[in-house]
mmCIF file of C-alpha atoms in Angstrom:
data_model
loop_
_atom_site.group_PDB
_atom_site.id
_atom_site.type_symbol
_atom_site.label_atom_id
_atom_site.label_comp_id
_atom_site.label_asym_id
_atom_site.label_seq_id
_atom_site.Cartn_x
_atom_site.Cartn_y
_atom_site.Cartn_z
ATOM 1 C CA UNK A 216 65.280 -56.895 -98.207
ATOM 2 C CA UNK A 217 64.298 -53.532 -99.093
ATOM 3 C CA UNK A 218 60.390 -52.198 -99.176
ATOM 4 C CA UNK A 219 61.381 -49.851 -102.177
ATOM 5 C CA UNK A 220 61.846 -51.927 -105.258
ATOM 6 C CA UNK A 221 63.690 -49.488 -107.925
ATOM 7 C CA UNK A 222 64.252 -50.959 -111.730
ATOM 8 C CA UNK A 223 67.113 -51.245 -113.341
ATOM 9 C CA UNK A 224 69.808 -51.776 -111.072
ATOM 10 C CA UNK A 225 72.011 -50.870 -113.778
ATOM 11 C CA UNK A 226 71.723 -48.763 -116.795
ATOM 12 C CA UNK A 227 73.947 -47.492 -119.332
ATOM 13 C CA UNK A 228 72.631 -44.956 -121.887
ATOM 14 C CA UNK A 229 73.889 -42.343 -124.685
ATOM 15 C CA UNK A 230 73.484 -38.890 -124.070
ATOM 16 C CA UNK A 231 70.685 -39.258 -126.834
ATOM 17 C CA UNK A 232 69.041 -41.618 -125.737
ATOM 18 C CA UNK A 233 65.496 -41.812 -123.550
ATOM 19 C CA UNK A 234 64.904 -44.045 -120.715
ATOM 20 C CA UNK A 235 62.917 -44.269 -117.496
ATOM 21 C CA UNK A 236 63.736 -45.324 -113.980
ATOM 22 C CA UNK A 237 60.858 -47.138 -112.266
ATOM 23 C CA UNK A 238 60.455 -47.205 -108.374
ATOM 24 C CA UNK A 239 57.308 -49.156 -106.754
ATOM 25 C CA UNK A 240 56.500 -49.628 -102.868
ATOM 26 C CA UNK A 241 53.315 -51.103 -101.176
ATOM 27 C CA UNK A 242 53.253 -49.663 -98.003
ATOM 28 C CA UNK A 243 50.525 -47.371 -98.345
ATOM 29 C CA UNK A 244 53.269 -44.386 -98.281
ATOM 30 C CA UNK A 245 52.077 -41.191 -99.854
ATOM 31 C CA UNK A 246 54.897 -39.486 -100.016
ATOM 32 C CA UNK A 247 57.450 -40.780 -102.599
ATOM 33 C CA UNK A 248 61.074 -39.063 -103.145
ATOM 34 C CA UNK A 249 64.329 -38.904 -105.830
ATOM 35 C CA UNK A 250 67.399 -38.382 -104.821
ATOM 36 C CA UNK A 251 70.842 -38.411 -107.023
ATOM 37 C CA UNK A 252 73.642 -39.473 -104.922
ATOM 38 C CA UNK A 253 77.400 -39.206 -106.383
ATOM 39 C CA UNK A 254 80.093 -41.245 -105.043
ATOM 40 C CA UNK A 255 81.019 -40.745 -101.804
ATOM 41 C CA UNK A 256 78.739 -37.814 -101.216
ATOM 42 C CA UNK A 257 74.823 -37.598 -99.562
ATOM 43 C CA UNK A 258 72.262 -38.003 -101.700
ATOM 44 C CA UNK A 259 70.650 -34.868 -103.065
ATOM 45 C CA UNK A 260 67.191 -34.376 -103.071
ATOM 46 C CA UNK A 261 65.513 -33.413 -106.716
ATOM 47 C CA UNK A 262 61.943 -34.324 -106.416
ATOM 48 C CA UNK A 263 59.153 -34.935 -103.707
ATOM 49 C CA UNK A 264 55.517 -36.552 -104.399
ATOM 50 C CA UNK A 265 52.701 -35.486 -101.961
ATOM 51 C CA UNK A 266 49.639 -37.568 -102.091
ATOM 52 C CA UNK A 267 50.800 -38.127 -106.028
ATOM 53 C CA UNK A 268 51.377 -34.531 -106.711
ATOM 54 C CA UNK A 269 54.470 -32.811 -107.497
ATOM 55 C CA UNK A 270 55.062 -30.780 -104.376
ATOM 56 C CA UNK A 271 58.837 -29.930 -104.440
ATOM 57 C CA UNK A 272 61.438 -29.514 -107.553
ATOM 58 C CA UNK A 273 64.891 -28.864 -106.552
ATOM 59 C CA UNK A 274 65.272 -26.717 -109.191
ATOM 60 C CA UNK A 275 66.288 -30.087 -111.494
ATOM 61 C CA UNK A 276 67.015 -29.628 -115.041
ATOM 62 C CA UNK A 277 64.170 -30.345 -117.747
ATOM 63 C CA UNK A 278 66.271 -33.331 -118.887
ATOM 64 C CA UNK A 279 64.604 -35.175 -116.091
ATOM 65 C CA UNK A 280 61.067 -35.797 -115.845
ATOM 66 C CA UNK A 281 59.262 -37.429 -112.536
ATOM 67 C CA UNK A 282 55.585 -38.966 -112.968
ATOM 68 C CA UNK A 283 53.680 -40.606 -110.216
ATOM 69 C CA UNK A 284 50.932 -42.846 -112.114
ATOM 70 C CA UNK A 285 49.581 -43.902 -108.675
ATOM 71 C CA UNK A 286 50.088 -44.296 -104.937
ATOM 72 C CA UNK A 287 52.645 -47.048 -105.306
ATOM 73 C CA UNK A 288 54.484 -46.177 -108.292
ATOM 74 C CA UNK A 289 57.371 -43.326 -109.460
ATOM 75 C CA UNK A 290 58.865 -43.011 -112.688
ATOM 76 C CA UNK A 291 61.874 -40.836 -113.468
ATOM 77 C CA UNK A 292 61.903 -39.893 -117.195
ATOM 78 C CA UNK A 293 65.748 -39.328 -118.563
ATOM 79 C CA UNK A 294 66.466 -37.703 -122.053
ATOM 80 C CA UNK A 295 69.496 -36.068 -123.316
ATOM 81 C CA UNK A 296 71.576 -36.718 -120.181
ATOM 82 C CA UNK A 297 75.047 -35.305 -119.593
ATOM 83 C CA UNK A 298 78.396 -36.792 -118.676
ATOM 84 C CA UNK A 299 77.802 -35.357 -115.007
ATOM 85 C CA UNK A 300 74.237 -36.898 -114.648
ATOM 86 C CA UNK A 301 76.049 -40.132 -113.838
ATOM 87 C CA UNK A 302 75.375 -40.770 -110.198
ATOM 88 C CA UNK A 303 73.137 -43.411 -108.205
ATOM 89 C CA UNK A 304 69.586 -42.226 -108.500
ATOM 90 C CA UNK A 305 67.692 -43.253 -104.766
ATOM 91 C CA UNK A 306 63.935 -43.573 -104.672
ATOM 92 C CA UNK A 307 62.613 -43.459 -101.336
ATOM 93 C CA UNK A 308 58.977 -43.514 -99.671
ATOM 94 C CA UNK A 309 57.402 -41.823 -96.249
ATOM 95 C CA UNK A 310 53.952 -42.281 -94.675
ATOM 96 C CA UNK A 311 52.807 -38.930 -94.489
ATOM 97 C CA UNK A 312 54.666 -36.218 -96.322
ATOM 98 C CA UNK A 313 54.509 -33.452 -93.615
ATOM 99 C CA UNK A 314 54.683 -35.430 -90.587
ATOM 100 C CA UNK A 315 58.213 -34.406 -89.613
ATOM 101 C CA UNK A 316 58.444 -38.109 -87.651
ATOM 102 C CA UNK A 317 58.115 -39.943 -89.948
ATOM 103 C CA UNK A 318 61.215 -41.769 -91.413
ATOM 104 C CA UNK A 319 61.842 -42.224 -95.338
ATOM 105 C CA UNK A 320 62.994 -45.735 -96.629
ATOM 106 C CA UNK A 321 65.248 -45.860 -99.752
ATOM 107 C CA UNK A 322 65.556 -48.536 -102.405
ATOM 108 C CA UNK A 323 68.702 -49.848 -103.432
ATOM 109 C CA UNK A 324 69.176 -47.450 -106.422
ATOM 110 C CA UNK A 325 69.554 -47.653 -110.014
ATOM 111 C CA UNK A 326 73.570 -46.804 -111.199
ATOM 112 C CA UNK A 327 73.736 -45.005 -114.033
ATOM 113 C CA UNK A 328 76.253 -44.506 -116.520
ATOM 114 C CA UNK A 329 76.190 -41.412 -119.125
ATOM 115 C CA UNK A 330 78.246 -42.319 -122.389
ATOM 116 C CA UNK B 68 68.128 -22.706 -91.583
ATOM 117 C CA UNK B 69 68.944 -26.181 -90.505
ATOM 118 C CA UNK B 70 71.951 -28.447 -90.818
ATOM 119 C CA UNK B 71 74.011 -31.254 -89.926
ATOM 120 C CA UNK B 72 77.684 -31.520 -89.798
ATOM 121 C CA UNK B 73 79.464 -34.733 -89.247
ATOM 122 C CA UNK B 74 83.008 -34.376 -88.039
ATOM 123 C CA UNK B 75 84.881 -36.762 -88.848
ATOM 124 C CA UNK B 76 84.556 -38.062 -93.186
ATOM 125 C CA UNK B 77 86.370 -41.293 -92.022
ATOM 126 C CA UNK B 78 87.138 -43.484 -89.117
ATOM 127 C CA UNK B 79 89.473 -46.565 -89.187
ATOM 128 C CA UNK B 80 89.133 -49.415 -86.011
ATOM 129 C CA UNK B 81 89.874 -52.646 -85.579
ATOM 130 C CA UNK B 82 87.511 -55.240 -84.970
ATOM 131 C CA UNK B 83 85.586 -55.311 -81.296
ATOM 132 C CA UNK B 84 86.762 -51.950 -80.450
ATOM 133 C CA UNK B 85 84.184 -49.353 -79.457
ATOM 134 C CA UNK B 86 83.432 -46.585 -81.844
ATOM 135 C CA UNK B 87 81.691 -43.369 -81.755
ATOM 136 C CA UNK B 88 80.318 -41.355 -85.181
ATOM 137 C CA UNK B 89 79.712 -37.464 -84.200
ATOM 138 C CA UNK B 90 77.067 -35.411 -85.658
ATOM 139 C CA UNK B 91 75.766 -32.173 -84.557
ATOM 140 C CA UNK B 92 72.861 -30.480 -85.737
ATOM 141 C CA UNK B 93 71.452 -26.547 -85.630
ATOM 142 C CA UNK B 94 67.968 -25.791 -85.398
ATOM 143 C CA UNK B 95 65.722 -23.408 -84.153
ATOM 144 C CA UNK B 96 62.846 -25.924 -83.774
ATOM 145 C CA UNK B 97 61.743 -29.360 -82.441
ATOM 146 C CA UNK B 98 64.089 -31.575 -84.176
ATOM 147 C CA UNK B 99 63.836 -35.319 -85.621
ATOM 148 C CA UNK B 100 67.160 -36.895 -85.987
ATOM 149 C CA UNK B 101 68.170 -39.923 -88.011
ATOM 150 C CA UNK B 102 71.286 -42.452 -88.712
ATOM 151 C CA UNK B 103 70.811 -44.023 -91.949
ATOM 152 C CA UNK B 104 73.735 -46.582 -93.130
ATOM 153 C CA UNK B 105 74.893 -47.613 -96.415
ATOM 154 C CA UNK B 106 76.625 -50.733 -97.227
ATOM 155 C CA UNK B 107 78.824 -50.510 -100.567
ATOM 156 C CA UNK B 108 76.359 -50.522 -104.221
ATOM 157 C CA UNK B 109 73.240 -50.316 -101.661
ATOM 158 C CA UNK B 110 70.584 -47.418 -101.011
ATOM 159 C CA UNK B 111 70.071 -46.203 -97.300
ATOM 160 C CA UNK B 112 69.224 -48.053 -94.353
ATOM 161 C CA UNK B 113 67.399 -46.665 -91.365
ATOM 162 C CA UNK B 114 69.665 -47.498 -88.357
ATOM 163 C CA UNK B 115 67.571 -45.279 -85.296
ATOM 164 C CA UNK B 116 65.306 -42.750 -85.369
ATOM 165 C CA UNK B 117 64.994 -39.933 -82.542
ATOM 166 C CA UNK B 118 61.440 -38.412 -82.192
ATOM 167 C CA UNK B 119 60.710 -37.830 -78.904
ATOM 168 C CA UNK B 120 60.997 -39.254 -74.942
ATOM 169 C CA UNK B 121 63.680 -41.014 -74.479
ATOM 170 C CA UNK B 122 66.938 -38.982 -75.106
ATOM 171 C CA UNK B 123 68.935 -42.794 -75.973
ATOM 172 C CA UNK B 124 67.399 -44.953 -78.813
ATOM 173 C CA UNK B 125 68.701 -48.263 -79.674
ATOM 174 C CA UNK B 126 69.094 -49.958 -83.189
ATOM 175 C CA UNK B 127 68.863 -53.904 -83.271
ATOM 176 C CA UNK B 128 72.052 -54.735 -83.983
ATOM 177 C CA UNK B 129 73.906 -52.796 -81.138
ATOM 178 C CA UNK B 130 74.285 -49.313 -82.249
ATOM 179 C CA UNK B 131 72.869 -46.931 -79.564
ATOM 180 C CA UNK B 132 72.372 -42.889 -79.937
ATOM 181 C CA UNK B 133 72.003 -39.917 -77.627
ATOM 182 C CA UNK B 134 70.016 -36.924 -78.096
ATOM 183 C CA UNK B 135 71.871 -33.948 -76.421
ATOM 184 C CA UNK B 136 69.715 -30.908 -76.691
ATOM 185 C CA UNK B 137 72.195 -28.988 -75.047
ATOM 186 C CA UNK B 138 75.308 -30.082 -77.122
ATOM 187 C CA UNK B 139 73.040 -30.250 -80.427
ATOM 188 C CA UNK B 140 74.712 -33.092 -80.592
ATOM 189 C CA UNK B 141 73.105 -37.148 -82.053
ATOM 190 C CA UNK B 142 76.436 -38.997 -81.323
ATOM 191 C CA UNK B 143 76.436 -42.928 -82.863
ATOM 192 C CA UNK B 144 78.180 -45.561 -80.617
ATOM 193 C CA UNK B 145 78.685 -49.122 -80.813
ATOM 194 C CA UNK B 146 80.540 -50.529 -78.097
ATOM 195 C CA UNK B 147 82.178 -53.376 -80.307
ATOM 196 C CA UNK B 148 82.289 -53.649 -84.076
ATOM 197 C CA UNK B 149 82.310 -56.182 -86.368
ATOM 198 C CA UNK B 150 84.002 -56.059 -90.051
ATOM 199 C CA UNK B 151 80.336 -56.075 -91.286
ATOM 200 C CA UNK B 152 79.955 -52.599 -89.499
ATOM 201 C CA UNK B 153 81.879 -51.146 -92.356
ATOM 202 C CA UNK B 154 80.000 -48.584 -94.489
ATOM 203 C CA UNK B 155 79.162 -45.191 -94.918
ATOM 204 C CA UNK B 156 77.099 -43.427 -91.972
ATOM 205 C CA UNK B 157 74.747 -40.426 -92.549
ATOM 206 C CA UNK B 158 73.349 -38.311 -89.832
ATOM 207 C CA UNK B 159 70.067 -36.387 -90.805
ATOM 208 C CA UNK B 160 67.798 -34.076 -89.869
ATOM 209 C CA UNK B 161 63.820 -33.920 -91.136
ATOM 210 C CA UNK B 162 62.689 -30.308 -91.630
ATOM 211 C CA UNK B 163 59.262 -28.467 -92.831
ATOM 212 C CA UNK B 164 57.906 -29.914 -96.316
ATOM 213 C CA UNK B 165 59.513 -33.551 -95.389
ATOM 214 C CA UNK B 166 62.834 -32.923 -96.580
ATOM 215 C CA UNK B 167 65.771 -34.659 -95.057
ATOM 216 C CA UNK B 168 68.721 -32.481 -94.271
ATOM 217 C CA UNK B 169 71.781 -35.025 -94.617
ATOM 218 C CA UNK B 170 75.383 -34.984 -93.422
ATOM 219 C CA UNK B 171 78.431 -35.365 -95.515
ATOM 220 C CA UNK B 172 78.786 -38.696 -94.139
ATOM 221 C CA UNK B 173 81.232 -40.800 -92.450
ATOM 222 C CA UNK B 174 82.856 -43.864 -93.515
ATOM 223 C CA UNK B 175 83.792 -46.590 -91.131
ATOM 224 C CA UNK B 176 86.727 -48.858 -92.061
ATOM 225 C CA UNK B 177 86.758 -51.962 -89.601
ATOM 226 C CA UNK B 178 89.826 -53.750 -89.726
ATOM 227 C CA UNK B 179 90.830 -57.426 -88.771
#
């Protein structure tokens, strides 16, 4: 069982819809991450939150808007997405944002389909 | 810049045979290396990690990886694979800022 919980597991939305992906961890980790993964490809980093502040934005389009309400929760707000945004969205967390030796723990992801 | 290369995109193997999944990295600083496994329709699970100390690291399900600094490699091995090992395997290196740099992945397919 994963210690990082993502909801929903599947999401189908139209290009004009607004939806949110949610991620929760109760391991006391202070860094949280959003990744996008296309089929047969490695995950691509989108955002990093360090101590609840956005520390890295990998030039992600503004139609993706991250939010970190507290140290346990991470949201990804979606608006006006494109068909090419269909992918598996993975959330991860790690104990210390700057400690190189801390592994990242991943959730099972939300599979997003844009109609 | 640091990078990770997984030399084989697909590795088909028969059940109970040995397997090696190859991973090479490039880095000019100390490295922290990881192997993750992704089963179908799931997220990534940490398989094992090299941080320091012994160059041979083991996982609980029979996989092991050896850190070789001179060859800049971190190959993953298992002496006898099971059908349940069928999955995508990613090698990764942790870099400054907390990023993980992933290889392109190796699809391990175990056949009966």
